[in-house]
Amino acid sequence: MNQESSPSEIRPFRIDVPQATLDDLRDRLARVTWPDELPGVGDAYGVPVSFVRPLAEYWRAGYDWRAQEARLNAHPQFTTEIDGQTIHFLHVRSPEPDALPLILTHGWPGSVVEFLDVIGPLSDPRAHGGDPADAFHLVIPSLPGFGFSGPTHEAGWGRYRTARAWATLMARLGYTRYGAAGNDAGSMVSPELGRIDPEHVVAVHVTQIFSFPTGDPAELADLTEEEQKELGTLQWFYTTKFSFNTLMSQQPQTLAFALLDSPVGLLAWNGQLLEGLDRDFALTNVMLYWVTRTAASAARFYYEDAHAEAPKEPTTLPLGLAAFGGDFSGIRRFARRDHQNIVSWSVFDQGGHFAAHKEPELLTGDMRAFYRRFR
């Protein structure tokens, strides 16, 4: 007698994109209508054709999705239902029995692909020249509405609902004591997870702390050199790159028509924050939005977050920051205003926004050092 599966069941999952989906993508990439652009303006008006066109041609004629699919499938993957939403996640248990569980959360326009290069060193340091006492059991979910955790079917899936889902996920996996870490949106979800589940989260590690000035000029009167540099990076980002946040926070559905119908539209939109990265990494992240048709629901994450009521109390769990050069990471005085227990602040000259991919050794080393005090 067949019985219906329980919503709380954890089901094995394997990525297997239909060939028809890949054939349709290749056909669309062969029939692109390219926009005109002004001569000599570079990227002042947005992502230039000179960046998108060669990447799109490589996507059509050179990129090997099946190889990337196999790389993802080399790690155990699962799905489960939480709060009415399918949640996809990688679950890589360490061979070290005393490893600390750690949930890693990505952001936009990233995906679980962000963390592929740190899975081995974090879960099995003995095999990567490290101390086995630094090992982690890794849980790496796709954000609700992103990739194989999408699309979403209800409103409200921003950082706060996601953090509650992550607490449920870790409890469902049997982890009663664990760490939380993340990048981009993951740097917002992870501290919130620590705030709502302090009985189980031991500490939080992030690559950005999104705490900003209130607008009072007195706050900026005596910034340190490091803080001035971070403020300059933030101001540059606001004036040249912030349109994606504004649009997705206000009208994600309007944007959805372009992203869901045109792979090159999706490539340009997501690619505005993927420049400077190797082609396969950039395209594999884009593919996880395209093959799952989740560009729209991923954009809604920004709307939900912008329209949610933020908790008034600051986080008090131990928090560590790894700040990587070329990315806004945080301004100390404002970070300490919103997070009362910052116990580690590491600064690196390089790494950018996707440090887990570009500087996996630096990020792994910082995470190992940070969590040693909480094991």
Tab-separated table of C-alpha atoms in Angstrom:
chain	number	residue	atom	x	y	z
A	1	MET	CA	0.000	0.000	0.000
A	2	ASN	CA	1.489	3.328	-1.045
A	3	GLN	CA	1.525	6.070	1.522
A	4	GLU	CA	1.892	9.751	0.773
A	5	SER	CA	5.230	11.163	1.853
A	6	SER	CA	5.304	13.507	4.813
A	7	PRO	CA	6.041	17.190	4.083
A	8	SER	CA	8.869	16.948	6.612
A	9	GLU	CA	10.501	14.067	4.748
A	10	ILE	CA	14.035	14.646	3.503
A	11	ARG	CA	14.248	13.358	-0.051
A	12	PRO	CA	17.425	12.661	-2.054
A	13	PHE	CA	17.779	14.962	-5.045
A	14	ARG	CA	19.849	14.886	-8.208
A	15	ILE	CA	20.050	17.571	-10.879
A	16	ASP	CA	19.069	16.311	-14.323
A	17	VAL	CA	18.081	19.137	-16.641
A	18	PRO	CA	16.088	17.861	-19.642
A	19	GLN	CA	17.974	18.023	-22.915
A	20	ALA	CA	15.029	19.857	-24.444
A	21	THR	CA	15.661	22.716	-22.006
A	22	LEU	CA	19.295	22.935	-23.095
A	23	ASP	CA	18.342	22.758	-26.775
A	24	ASP	CA	15.823	25.572	-26.328
A	25	LEU	CA	18.462	27.675	-24.582
A	26	ARG	CA	20.943	27.154	-27.398
A	27	ASP	CA	18.286	28.096	-29.955
A	28	ARG	CA	17.448	31.314	-28.095
A	29	LEU	CA	21.134	32.196	-27.841
A	30	ALA	CA	21.439	31.825	-31.621
A	31	ARG	CA	18.649	34.371	-32.222
A	32	VAL	CA	19.599	37.303	-30.005
A	33	THR	CA	18.492	40.821	-30.878
A	34	TRP	CA	21.412	42.908	-29.691
A	35	PRO	CA	20.838	46.439	-28.390
A	36	ASP	CA	22.601	49.457	-29.840
A	37	GLU	CA	24.862	51.480	-27.568
A	38	LEU	CA	26.667	54.799	-27.585
A	39	PRO	CA	30.293	54.782	-28.703
A	40	GLY	CA	33.050	55.311	-26.182
A	41	VAL	CA	30.913	55.263	-23.006
A	42	GLY	CA	32.142	51.943	-21.591
A	43	ASP	CA	29.821	50.755	-18.845
A	44	ALA	CA	28.589	54.211	-17.814
A	45	TYR	CA	25.083	53.406	-19.088
A	46	GLY	CA	25.062	49.825	-17.827
A	47	VAL	CA	26.435	46.452	-18.879
A	48	PRO	CA	28.009	46.877	-22.350
A	49	VAL	CA	27.540	44.593	-25.335
A	50	SER	CA	31.293	44.019	-25.341
A	51	PHE	CA	30.919	42.141	-22.054
A	52	VAL	CA	27.710	40.228	-22.762
A	53	ARG	CA	28.183	39.187	-26.393
A	54	PRO	CA	31.336	37.036	-26.051
A	55	LEU	CA	29.976	35.484	-22.867
A	56	ALA	CA	26.703	34.651	-24.611
A	57	GLU	CA	28.571	33.111	-27.542
A	58	TYR	CA	30.623	30.970	-25.180
A	59	TRP	CA	27.395	29.984	-23.416
A	60	ARG	CA	25.944	28.875	-26.754
A	61	ALA	CA	28.937	27.139	-28.302
A	62	GLY	CA	31.531	26.337	-25.638
A	63	TYR	CA	30.015	26.076	-22.190
A	64	ASP	CA	29.457	22.522	-20.901
A	65	TRP	CA	26.449	22.426	-18.584
A	66	ARG	CA	26.628	18.661	-18.174
A	67	ALA	CA	30.140	18.964	-16.708
A	68	GLN	CA	28.930	21.567	-14.226
A	69	GLU	CA	25.853	19.502	-13.460
A	70	ALA	CA	28.099	16.521	-12.674
A	71	ARG	CA	30.228	18.696	-10.400
A	72	LEU	CA	27.157	19.693	-8.418
A	73	ASN	CA	25.865	16.129	-8.353
A	74	ALA	CA	29.176	14.969	-6.856
A	75	HIS	CA	27.815	16.298	-3.547
A	76	PRO	CA	24.815	14.801	-1.722
A	77	GLN	CA	21.705	16.882	-2.353
A	78	PHE	CA	18.235	16.771	-0.860
A	79	THR	CA	14.895	18.546	-0.791
A	80	THR	CA	12.366	18.956	1.968
A	81	GLU	CA	9.261	21.072	2.533
A	82	ILE	CA	9.373	23.838	5.142
A	83	ASP	CA	6.565	26.324	5.736
A	84	GLY	CA	4.934	25.222	2.482
A	85	GLN	CA	8.072	25.793	0.406
A	86	THR	CA	10.366	23.257	-1.250
A	87	ILE	CA	13.900	23.721	0.063
A	88	HIS	CA	16.871	22.300	-1.840
A	89	PHE	CA	20.194	21.851	-0.081
A	90	LEU	CA	23.570	20.178	-0.232
A	91	HIS	CA	24.395	18.170	2.889
A	92	VAL	CA	28.051	17.191	3.107
A	93	ARG	CA	28.929	15.409	6.304
A	94	SER	CA	32.542	15.466	7.428
A	95	PRO	CA	34.455	12.207	7.970
A	96	GLU	CA	35.420	13.703	11.337
A	97	PRO	CA	32.778	12.606	13.890
A	98	ASP	CA	33.190	15.704	16.081
A	99	ALA	CA	32.801	18.188	13.235
A	100	LEU	CA	30.757	21.317	13.928
A	101	PRO	CA	27.603	21.638	11.782
A	102	LEU	CA	27.607	24.807	9.685
A	103	ILE	CA	24.879	26.219	7.448
A	104	LEU	CA	26.212	28.312	4.538
A	105	THR	CA	23.894	30.755	2.747
A	106	HIS	CA	24.506	32.363	-0.653
A	107	GLY	CA	23.047	35.547	-2.129
A	108	TRP	CA	22.052	37.124	-5.467
A	109	PRO	CA	23.153	36.700	-8.240
A	110	GLY	CA	24.899	33.698	-6.724
A	111	SER	CA	23.760	30.222	-5.777
A	112	VAL	CA	25.085	27.152	-4.003
A	113	VAL	CA	27.798	27.212	-6.699
A	114	GLU	CA	29.432	29.998	-4.657
A	115	PHE	CA	30.620	27.461	-2.101
A	116	LEU	CA	31.769	24.514	-4.218
A	117	ASP	CA	35.440	25.414	-3.813
A	118	VAL	CA	35.302	25.471	-0.007
A	119	ILE	CA	33.293	22.278	0.555
A	120	GLY	CA	36.331	19.984	0.607
A	121	PRO	CA	38.592	22.135	2.809
A	122	LEU	CA	35.813	22.905	5.291
A	123	SER	CA	34.364	19.404	5.567
A	124	ASP	CA	37.606	17.416	5.332
A	125	PRO	CA	40.559	19.589	6.411
A	126	ARG	CA	42.700	16.480	7.006
A	127	ALA	CA	42.634	15.774	3.256
A	128	HIS	CA	43.495	19.400	2.443
A	129	GLY	CA	46.504	19.929	4.681
A	130	GLY	CA	44.494	21.246	7.633
A	131	ASP	CA	43.735	20.255	11.203
A	132	PRO	CA	40.925	17.677	11.438
A	133	ALA	CA	39.750	19.464	14.596
A	134	ASP	CA	38.569	22.307	12.300
A	135	ALA	CA	36.104	20.147	10.359
A	136	PHE	CA	32.493	21.089	9.604
A	137	HIS	CA	29.384	19.175	8.611
A	138	LEU	CA	28.042	21.439	5.830
A	139	VAL	CA	24.458	22.314	5.001
A	140	ILE	CA	24.270	24.557	1.917
A	141	PRO	CA	20.682	25.443	0.966
A	142	SER	CA	19.373	27.316	-2.034
A	143	LEU	CA	17.536	30.409	-0.836
A	144	PRO	CA	13.738	30.107	-1.103
A	145	GLY	CA	12.790	31.189	-4.606
A	146	PHE	CA	16.291	30.553	-5.973
A	147	GLY	CA	17.281	27.593	-8.146
A	148	PHE	CA	15.856	24.281	-7.014
A	149	SER	CA	14.279	25.945	-3.951
A	150	GLY	CA	11.922	27.793	-6.238
A	151	PRO	CA	9.855	29.346	-7.365
A	152	THR	CA	8.084	30.648	-4.282
A	153	HIS	CA	4.282	30.584	-4.248
A	154	GLU	CA	3.569	32.884	-1.314
A	155	ALA	CA	4.600	36.350	-0.253
A	156	GLY	CA	6.990	36.929	2.611
A	157	TRP	CA	10.100	34.972	1.665
A	158	GLY	CA	12.751	37.494	2.641
A	159	ARG	CA	15.541	37.142	5.177
A	160	TYR	CA	13.304	36.761	8.233
A	161	ARG	CA	11.094	33.929	6.968
A	162	THR	CA	14.178	32.302	5.461
A	163	ALA	CA	16.001	32.368	8.810
A	164	ARG	CA	13.047	30.651	10.455
A	165	ALA	CA	13.112	28.006	7.726
A	166	TRP	CA	16.843	27.460	8.257
A	167	ALA	CA	16.268	26.880	11.980
A	168	THR	CA	13.664	24.265	11.075
A	169	LEU	CA	16.001	22.679	8.529
A	170	MET	CA	18.874	22.314	10.996
A	171	ALA	CA	16.543	20.857	13.634
A	172	ARG	CA	15.125	18.439	11.064
A	173	LEU	CA	18.658	17.274	10.279
A	174	GLY	CA	19.223	16.631	13.983
A	175	TYR	CA	21.713	19.456	14.560
A	176	THR	CA	21.234	20.978	18.007
A	177	ARG	CA	24.432	23.041	18.037
A	178	TYR	CA	25.699	24.704	14.871
A	179	GLY	CA	27.254	27.738	13.216
A	180	ALA	CA	25.840	29.962	10.476
A	181	ALA	CA	27.791	31.733	7.744
A	182	GLY	CA	26.987	33.528	4.532
A	183	ASN	CA	27.707	35.991	1.757
A	184	ASP	CA	25.542	38.783	0.333
A	185	ALA	CA	21.941	37.870	1.285
A	186	GLY	CA	23.529	35.114	3.355
A	187	SER	CA	25.213	37.854	5.378
A	188	MET	CA	21.725	39.093	6.268
A	189	VAL	CA	20.045	35.725	6.826
A	190	SER	CA	22.815	34.279	8.996
A	191	PRO	CA	22.799	36.948	11.761
A	192	GLU	CA	19.002	36.779	11.805
A	193	LEU	CA	19.211	33.014	12.239
A	194	GLY	CA	21.516	33.574	15.189
A	195	ARG	CA	19.091	36.108	16.647
A	196	ILE	CA	16.033	33.829	16.472
A	197	ASP	CA	17.766	30.542	17.383
A	198	PRO	CA	20.400	31.475	19.996
A	199	GLU	CA	19.850	28.244	21.896
A	200	HIS	CA	21.376	26.317	18.983
A	201	VAL	CA	23.513	28.750	16.929
A	202	VAL	CA	26.960	29.081	18.533
A	203	ALA	CA	28.267	31.959	16.371
A	204	VAL	CA	27.826	33.659	13.002
A	205	HIS	CA	30.440	34.401	10.315
A	206	VAL	CA	29.745	36.751	7.384
A	207	THR	CA	31.517	38.549	4.558
A	208	GLN	CA	29.484	41.751	4.869
A	209	ILE	CA	27.806	43.621	7.721
A	210	PHE	CA	25.088	45.801	6.227
A	211	SER	CA	24.961	48.561	8.837
A	212	PHE	CA	24.810	52.071	7.413
A	213	PRO	CA	24.891	55.728	8.531
A	214	THR	CA	21.551	57.229	9.529
A	215	GLY	CA	22.171	60.508	7.678
A	216	ASP	CA	23.367	62.526	10.650
A	217	PRO	CA	26.541	64.395	9.505
A	218	ALA	CA	27.980	64.077	13.011
A	219	GLU	CA	28.255	60.321	12.461
A	220	LEU	CA	30.799	60.909	9.699
A	221	ALA	CA	32.911	63.545	11.425
A	222	ASP	CA	35.676	61.328	12.761
A	223	LEU	CA	35.744	58.242	10.566
A	224	THR	CA	38.984	56.298	10.554
A	225	GLU	CA	40.908	55.836	7.309
A	226	GLU	CA	39.558	52.293	7.001
A	227	GLU	CA	35.991	53.496	7.594
A	228	GLN	CA	36.376	56.291	5.053
A	229	LYS	CA	37.544	53.758	2.487
A	230	GLU	CA	34.532	51.518	3.139
A	231	LEU	CA	32.191	54.506	2.989
A	232	GLY	CA	33.717	55.483	-0.355
A	233	THR	CA	33.107	51.975	-1.705
A	234	LEU	CA	29.518	52.146	-0.466
A	235	GLN	CA	28.904	55.560	-2.016
A	236	TRP	CA	30.354	54.407	-5.353
A	237	PHE	CA	28.109	51.346	-5.298
A	238	TYR	CA	25.012	53.419	-4.519
A	239	THR	CA	25.648	55.848	-7.376
A	240	THR	CA	26.747	53.370	-10.072
A	241	LYS	CA	25.489	49.845	-9.312
A	242	PHE	CA	22.446	50.020	-7.039
A	243	SER	CA	19.736	50.024	-9.704
A	244	PHE	CA	19.281	46.251	-9.419
A	245	ASN	CA	18.380	46.610	-5.737
A	246	THR	CA	15.981	49.483	-6.371
A	247	LEU	CA	14.124	47.759	-9.194
A	248	MET	CA	13.878	44.350	-7.529
A	249	SER	CA	12.758	45.991	-4.271
A	250	GLN	CA	10.029	47.924	-6.068
A	251	GLN	CA	8.906	46.099	-9.234
A	252	PRO	CA	10.293	42.571	-9.474
A	253	GLN	CA	7.296	41.437	-11.516
A	254	THR	CA	7.901	44.063	-14.193
A	255	LEU	CA	11.486	42.888	-14.506
A	256	ALA	CA	10.397	39.236	-14.619
A	257	PHE	CA	9.085	39.453	-18.190
A	258	ALA	CA	12.551	40.263	-19.548
A	259	LEU	CA	14.465	37.799	-17.358
A	260	LEU	CA	12.217	34.795	-17.963
A	261	ASP	CA	11.919	35.217	-21.712
A	262	SER	CA	15.483	36.069	-22.693
A	263	PRO	CA	18.589	34.190	-21.556
A	264	VAL	CA	20.751	37.105	-22.696
A	265	GLY	CA	18.535	39.474	-20.721
A	266	LEU	CA	19.102	37.295	-17.659
A	267	LEU	CA	22.822	37.093	-18.425
A	268	ALA	CA	23.174	40.874	-18.634
A	269	TRP	CA	21.062	41.524	-15.524
A	270	ASN	CA	22.795	38.980	-13.311
A	271	GLY	CA	26.102	39.523	-15.056
A	272	GLN	CA	26.320	43.143	-13.889
A	273	LEU	CA	27.688	41.720	-10.612
A	274	LEU	CA	29.560	38.771	-12.134
A	275	GLU	CA	32.165	40.726	-14.105
A	276	GLY	CA	35.752	39.779	-13.394
A	277	LEU	CA	34.872	36.147	-12.688
A	278	ASP	CA	35.749	33.158	-14.823
A	279	ARG	CA	33.180	32.284	-17.472
A	280	ASP	CA	32.189	28.858	-16.199
A	281	PHE	CA	31.546	30.137	-12.676
A	282	ALA	CA	29.474	33.066	-13.929
A	283	LEU	CA	27.449	30.985	-16.368
A	284	THR	CA	26.776	28.137	-13.944
A	285	ASN	CA	25.280	30.607	-11.497
A	286	VAL	CA	23.149	32.080	-14.296
A	287	MET	CA	22.123	28.586	-15.421
A	288	LEU	CA	20.658	27.748	-12.028
A	289	TYR	CA	18.259	30.670	-12.487
A	290	TRP	CA	17.501	29.852	-16.147
A	291	VAL	CA	16.854	26.112	-15.996
A	292	THR	CA	14.650	26.454	-12.900
A	293	ARG	CA	12.793	29.549	-14.188
A	294	THR	CA	13.425	31.308	-10.870
A	295	ALA	CA	14.782	34.709	-11.899
A	296	ALA	CA	11.436	36.293	-10.952
A	297	SER	CA	11.045	34.605	-7.577
A	298	ALA	CA	14.679	35.344	-6.722
A	299	ALA	CA	14.048	39.020	-7.505
A	300	ARG	CA	11.044	38.936	-5.162
A	301	PHE	CA	13.408	38.235	-2.251
A	302	TYR	CA	14.479	41.892	-2.487
A	303	TYR	CA	10.874	43.115	-2.470
A	304	GLU	CA	9.982	40.982	0.542
A	305	ASP	CA	13.049	42.126	2.433
A	306	ALA	CA	12.446	45.802	1.670
A	307	HIS	CA	8.834	45.596	2.853
A	308	ALA	CA	9.398	43.526	5.999
A	309	GLU	CA	9.412	45.008	9.474
A	310	ALA	CA	12.920	44.689	10.875
A	311	PRO	CA	13.460	43.602	14.488
A	312	LYS	CA	14.339	46.497	16.749
A	313	GLU	CA	16.731	44.671	19.049
A	314	PRO	CA	20.365	44.161	17.929
A	315	THR	CA	21.906	40.742	17.574
A	316	THR	CA	23.960	39.580	20.553
A	317	LEU	CA	25.432	36.274	19.343
A	318	PRO	CA	29.193	36.257	18.577
A	319	LEU	CA	29.723	37.628	15.072
A	320	GLY	CA	32.809	37.504	12.869
A	321	LEU	CA	33.486	39.390	9.644
A	322	ALA	CA	35.863	38.501	6.824
A	323	ALA	CA	36.192	41.655	4.712
A	324	PHE	CA	37.548	41.136	1.204
A	325	GLY	CA	39.117	43.819	-0.976
A	326	GLY	CA	37.011	45.187	-3.807
A	327	ASP	CA	33.736	44.572	-1.974
A	328	PHE	CA	31.797	46.618	0.566
A	329	SER	CA	32.158	44.683	3.807
A	330	GLY	CA	31.142	47.010	6.616
A	331	ILE	CA	31.904	50.175	8.568
A	332	ARG	CA	32.994	49.262	12.073
A	333	ARG	CA	31.204	51.876	14.156
A	334	PHE	CA	27.855	51.261	12.491
A	335	ALA	CA	28.364	47.502	12.596
A	336	ARG	CA	28.999	47.661	16.348
A	337	ARG	CA	25.872	49.764	16.769
A	338	ASP	CA	23.708	46.985	15.299
A	339	HIS	CA	25.669	43.928	16.468
A	340	GLN	CA	26.687	44.022	20.088
A	341	ASN	CA	29.108	41.108	20.071
A	342	ILE	CA	31.520	41.410	17.130
A	343	VAL	CA	34.452	39.247	18.181
A	344	SER	CA	36.436	39.032	14.932
A	345	TRP	CA	37.109	41.504	12.097
A	346	SER	CA	39.523	40.239	9.435
A	347	VAL	CA	40.531	42.373	6.448
A	348	PHE	CA	42.000	40.984	3.221
A	349	ASP	CA	43.345	42.989	0.276
A	350	GLN	CA	41.719	40.843	-2.400
A	351	GLY	CA	38.792	38.514	-2.947
A	352	GLY	CA	35.883	40.667	-4.109
A	353	HIS	CA	32.248	39.762	-3.650
A	354	PHE	CA	32.634	36.031	-4.322
A	355	ALA	CA	35.516	35.283	-1.998
A	356	ALA	CA	34.552	31.636	-1.498
A	357	HIS	CA	35.294	31.166	-5.193
A	358	LYS	CA	38.121	33.640	-5.758
A	359	GLU	CA	39.976	33.219	-2.449
A	360	PRO	CA	38.787	29.920	-0.957
A	361	GLU	CA	41.945	29.433	1.110
A	362	LEU	CA	41.652	32.854	2.756
A	363	LEU	CA	37.974	32.403	3.554
A	364	THR	CA	38.439	28.836	4.768
A	365	GLY	CA	41.315	29.888	7.022
A	366	ASP	CA	39.324	32.724	8.539
A	367	MET	CA	36.286	30.540	9.183
A	368	ARG	CA	38.407	27.819	10.774
A	369	ALA	CA	40.124	30.329	13.067
A	370	PHE	CA	36.854	32.031	13.996
A	371	TYR	CA	34.991	28.864	14.960
A	372	ARG	CA	37.823	27.309	16.991
A	373	ARG	CA	36.690	29.270	20.029
A	374	PHE	CA	33.127	27.948	19.773
A	375	ARG	CA	33.637	24.219	19.350
